PDB file of C-alpha atoms in Angstrom:
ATOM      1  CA  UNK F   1     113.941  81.932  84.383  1.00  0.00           C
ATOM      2  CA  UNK F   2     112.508  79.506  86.877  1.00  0.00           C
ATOM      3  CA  UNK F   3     109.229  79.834  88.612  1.00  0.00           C
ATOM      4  CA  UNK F   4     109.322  80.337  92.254  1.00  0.00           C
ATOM      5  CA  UNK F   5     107.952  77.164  93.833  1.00  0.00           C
ATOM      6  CA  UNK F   6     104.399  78.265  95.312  1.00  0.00           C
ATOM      7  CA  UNK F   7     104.263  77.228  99.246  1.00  0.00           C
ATOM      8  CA  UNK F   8     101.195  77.024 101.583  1.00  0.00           C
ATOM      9  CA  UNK F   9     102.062  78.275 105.044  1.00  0.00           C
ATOM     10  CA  UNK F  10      99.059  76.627 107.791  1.00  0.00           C
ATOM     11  CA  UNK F  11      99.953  78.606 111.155  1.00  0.00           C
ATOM     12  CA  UNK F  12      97.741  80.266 113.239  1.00  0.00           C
ATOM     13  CA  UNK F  13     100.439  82.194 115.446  1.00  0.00           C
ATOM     14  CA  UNK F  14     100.863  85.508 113.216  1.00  0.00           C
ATOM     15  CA  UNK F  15     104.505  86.140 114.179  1.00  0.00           C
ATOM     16  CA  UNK F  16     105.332  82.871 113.278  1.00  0.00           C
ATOM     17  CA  UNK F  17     103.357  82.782 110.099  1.00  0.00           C
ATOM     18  CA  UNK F  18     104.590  86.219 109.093  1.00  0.00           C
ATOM     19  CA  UNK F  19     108.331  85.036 109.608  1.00  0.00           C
ATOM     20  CA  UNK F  20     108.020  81.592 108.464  1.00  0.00           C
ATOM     21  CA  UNK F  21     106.595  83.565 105.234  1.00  0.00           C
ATOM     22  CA  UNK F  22     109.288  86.176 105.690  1.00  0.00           C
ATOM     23  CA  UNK F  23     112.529  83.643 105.282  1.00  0.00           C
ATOM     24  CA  UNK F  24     110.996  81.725 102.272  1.00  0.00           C
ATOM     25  CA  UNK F  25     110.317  84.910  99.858  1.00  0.00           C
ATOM     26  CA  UNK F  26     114.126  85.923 101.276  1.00  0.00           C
ATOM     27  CA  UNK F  27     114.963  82.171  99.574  1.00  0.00           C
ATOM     28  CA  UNK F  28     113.085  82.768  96.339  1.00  0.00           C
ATOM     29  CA  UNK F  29     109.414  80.851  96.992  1.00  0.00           C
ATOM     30  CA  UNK F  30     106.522  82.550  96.699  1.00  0.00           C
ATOM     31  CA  UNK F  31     103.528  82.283  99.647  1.00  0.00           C
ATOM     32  CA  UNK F  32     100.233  82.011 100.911  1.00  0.00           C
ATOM     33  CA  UNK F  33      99.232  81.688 104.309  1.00  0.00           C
ATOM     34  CA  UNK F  34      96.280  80.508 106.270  1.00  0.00           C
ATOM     35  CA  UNK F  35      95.406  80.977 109.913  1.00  0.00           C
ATOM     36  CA  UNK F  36      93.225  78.120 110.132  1.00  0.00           C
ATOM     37  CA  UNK F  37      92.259  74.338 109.111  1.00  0.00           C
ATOM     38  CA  UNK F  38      88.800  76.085 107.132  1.00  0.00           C
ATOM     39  CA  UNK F  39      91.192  79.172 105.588  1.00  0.00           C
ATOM     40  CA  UNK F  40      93.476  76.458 104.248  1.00  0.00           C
ATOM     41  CA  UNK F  41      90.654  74.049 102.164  1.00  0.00           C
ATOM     42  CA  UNK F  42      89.266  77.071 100.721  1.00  0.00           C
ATOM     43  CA  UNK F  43      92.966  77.746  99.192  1.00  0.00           C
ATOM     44  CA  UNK F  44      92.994  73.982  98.790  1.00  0.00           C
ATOM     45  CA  UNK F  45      89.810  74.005  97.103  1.00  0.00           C
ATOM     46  CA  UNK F  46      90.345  76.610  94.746  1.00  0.00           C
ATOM     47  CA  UNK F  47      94.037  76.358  94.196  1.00  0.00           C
ATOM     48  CA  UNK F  48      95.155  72.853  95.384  1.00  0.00           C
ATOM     49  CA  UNK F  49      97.168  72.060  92.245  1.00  0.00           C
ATOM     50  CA  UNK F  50      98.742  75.457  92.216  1.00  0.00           C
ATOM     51  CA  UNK F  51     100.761  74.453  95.357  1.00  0.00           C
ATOM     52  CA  UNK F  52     104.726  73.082  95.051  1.00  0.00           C
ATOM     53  CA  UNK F  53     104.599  72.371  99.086  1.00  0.00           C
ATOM     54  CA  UNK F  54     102.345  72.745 102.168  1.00  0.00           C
ATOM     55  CA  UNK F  55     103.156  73.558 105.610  1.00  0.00           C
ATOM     56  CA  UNK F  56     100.508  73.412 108.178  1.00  0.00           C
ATOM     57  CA  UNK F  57     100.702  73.743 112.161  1.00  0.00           C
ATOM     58  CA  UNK F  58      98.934  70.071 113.728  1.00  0.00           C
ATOM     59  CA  UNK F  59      97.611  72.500 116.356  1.00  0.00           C
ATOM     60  CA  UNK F  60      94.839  74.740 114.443  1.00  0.00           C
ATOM     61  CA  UNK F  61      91.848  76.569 115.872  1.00  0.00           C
ATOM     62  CA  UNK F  62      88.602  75.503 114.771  1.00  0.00           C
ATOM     63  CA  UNK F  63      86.742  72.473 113.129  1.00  0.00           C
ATOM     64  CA  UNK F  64      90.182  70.835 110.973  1.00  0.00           C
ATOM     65  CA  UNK F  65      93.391  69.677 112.491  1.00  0.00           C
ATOM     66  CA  UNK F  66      96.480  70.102 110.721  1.00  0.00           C
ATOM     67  CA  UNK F  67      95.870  66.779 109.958  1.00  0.00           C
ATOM     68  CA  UNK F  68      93.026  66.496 108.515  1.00  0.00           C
ATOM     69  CA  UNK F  69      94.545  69.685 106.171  1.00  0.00           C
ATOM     70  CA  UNK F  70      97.354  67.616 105.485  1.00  0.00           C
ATOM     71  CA  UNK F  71      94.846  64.369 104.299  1.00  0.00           C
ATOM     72  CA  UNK F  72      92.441  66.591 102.597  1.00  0.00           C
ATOM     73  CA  UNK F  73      95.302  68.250 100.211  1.00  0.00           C
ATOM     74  CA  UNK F  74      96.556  64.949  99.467  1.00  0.00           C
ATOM     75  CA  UNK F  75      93.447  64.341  98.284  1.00  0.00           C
ATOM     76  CA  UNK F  76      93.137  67.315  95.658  1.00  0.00           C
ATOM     77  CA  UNK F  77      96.639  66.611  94.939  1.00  0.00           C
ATOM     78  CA  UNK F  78      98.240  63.125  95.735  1.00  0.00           C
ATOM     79  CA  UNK F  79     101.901  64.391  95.199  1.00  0.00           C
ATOM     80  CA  UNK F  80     101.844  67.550  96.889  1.00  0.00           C
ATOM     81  CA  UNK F  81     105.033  67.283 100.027  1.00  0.00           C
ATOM     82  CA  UNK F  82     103.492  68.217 103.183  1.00  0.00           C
ATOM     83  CA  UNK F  83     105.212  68.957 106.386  1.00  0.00           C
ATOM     84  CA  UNK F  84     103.824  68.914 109.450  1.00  0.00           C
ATOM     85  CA  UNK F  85     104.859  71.582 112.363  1.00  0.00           C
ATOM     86  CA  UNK F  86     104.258  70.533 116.328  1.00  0.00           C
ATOM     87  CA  UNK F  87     105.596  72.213 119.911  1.00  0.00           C
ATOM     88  CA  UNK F  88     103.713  69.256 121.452  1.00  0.00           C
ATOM     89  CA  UNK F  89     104.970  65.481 120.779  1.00  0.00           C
ATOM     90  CA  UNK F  90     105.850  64.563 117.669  1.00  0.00           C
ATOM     91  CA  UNK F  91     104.951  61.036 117.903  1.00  0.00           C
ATOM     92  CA  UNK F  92     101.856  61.207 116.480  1.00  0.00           C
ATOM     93  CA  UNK F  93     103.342  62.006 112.955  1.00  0.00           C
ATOM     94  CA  UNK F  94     103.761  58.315 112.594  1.00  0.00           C
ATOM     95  CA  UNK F  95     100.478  57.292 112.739  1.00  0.00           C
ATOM     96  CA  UNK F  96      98.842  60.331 111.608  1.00  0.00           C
ATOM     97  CA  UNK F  97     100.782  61.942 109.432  1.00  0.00           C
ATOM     98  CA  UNK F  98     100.354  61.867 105.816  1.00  0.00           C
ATOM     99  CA  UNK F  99     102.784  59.401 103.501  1.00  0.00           C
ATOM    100  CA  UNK F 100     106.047  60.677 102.639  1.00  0.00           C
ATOM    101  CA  UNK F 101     105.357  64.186 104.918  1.00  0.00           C
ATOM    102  CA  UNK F 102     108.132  65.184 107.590  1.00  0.00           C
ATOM    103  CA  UNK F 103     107.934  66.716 110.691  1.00  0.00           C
ATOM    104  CA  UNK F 104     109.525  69.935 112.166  1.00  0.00           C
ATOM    105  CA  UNK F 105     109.250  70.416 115.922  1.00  0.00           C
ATOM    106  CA  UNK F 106     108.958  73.345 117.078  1.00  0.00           C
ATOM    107  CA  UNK F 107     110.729  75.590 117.915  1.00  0.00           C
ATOM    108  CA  UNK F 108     112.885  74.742 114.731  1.00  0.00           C
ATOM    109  CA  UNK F 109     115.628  77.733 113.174  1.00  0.00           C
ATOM    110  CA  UNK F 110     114.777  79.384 109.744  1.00  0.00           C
ATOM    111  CA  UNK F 111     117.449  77.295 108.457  1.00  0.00           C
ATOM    112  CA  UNK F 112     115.823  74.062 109.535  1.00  0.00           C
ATOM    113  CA  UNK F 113     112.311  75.094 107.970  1.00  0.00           C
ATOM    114  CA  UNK F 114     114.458  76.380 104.659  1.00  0.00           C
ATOM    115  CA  UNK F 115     116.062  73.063 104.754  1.00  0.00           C
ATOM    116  CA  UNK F 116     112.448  70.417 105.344  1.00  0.00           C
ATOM    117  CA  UNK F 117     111.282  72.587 102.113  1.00  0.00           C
ATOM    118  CA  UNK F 118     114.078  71.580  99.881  1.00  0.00           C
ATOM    119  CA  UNK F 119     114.385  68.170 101.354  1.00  0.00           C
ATOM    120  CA  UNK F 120     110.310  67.710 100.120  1.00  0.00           C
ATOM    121  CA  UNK F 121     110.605  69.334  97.129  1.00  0.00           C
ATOM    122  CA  UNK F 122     113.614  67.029  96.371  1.00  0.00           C
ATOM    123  CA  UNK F 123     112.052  63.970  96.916  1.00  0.00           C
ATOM    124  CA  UNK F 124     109.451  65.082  94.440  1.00  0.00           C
ATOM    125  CA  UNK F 125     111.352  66.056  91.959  1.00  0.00           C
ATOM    126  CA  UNK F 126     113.737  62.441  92.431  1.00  0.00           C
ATOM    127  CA  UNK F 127     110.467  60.714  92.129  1.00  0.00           C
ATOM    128  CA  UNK F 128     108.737  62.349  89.475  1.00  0.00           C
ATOM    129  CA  UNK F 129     112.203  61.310  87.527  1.00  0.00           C
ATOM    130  CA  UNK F 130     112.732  58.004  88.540  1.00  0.00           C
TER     131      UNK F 130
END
């Protein structure tokens, strides 16, 4: 039997945390969540390499950005898939967002965020293979 992947949920909106972390147990992945940028390096920090994927907010209260969270993770671990979550413009992933990370705008459908984690964790695995 298969290990669940392990996914980092960065959202400071508690509904939307709690149901972003609500439909990926319901799809087999196993969470932890952060409600801001200093939350998530402490995780990072202790458990960086324990992470399959990492979502994070760009919009976080506090010192850290999402991405700065995003930057800093790919520093503990350079192949972890990162995707980036806005409601404001999403234009700034280009230039700011970390290599090979997508970007869901919000407000995206369960289905859509289900779908970003495979696509990430797919282009992992077709790398790590290739």
């Amino acid at each position: 039997m298969a290990v669940p992947m392990f996914v980092l949920i960065v959202e400071d909106e508690p509904f939307i945390q709690d149901l972003m972390a609500e439909v990926l147990i319901d799809n087999g992945y196993r969470i932890a969540a952060a409600s801001d940028g200093i939350e998530a390096m402490s995780f990072l920090d202790h458990e960086g390499s324990r992470y399959d994927v990492m979502i994070t907010d760009v919009v976080l209260p506090g010192l850290l950005s999402g991405w700065e969270v995003a930057a800093r993770a790919r520093w503990i671990n350079p192949t972890l898939p990162i995707i980036h979550m806005t409601g404001g413009e999403p234009g700034a992933w280009n230039a700011r967002g970390v290599p090979g990370s997508v970007m869901l705008a919000k407000p995206f459908t369960l289905t859509q965020l289900v779908q970003a984690v495979v696509q990430v964790t797919k282009v992992l695995s077709l790398s790590l293979y290739c």
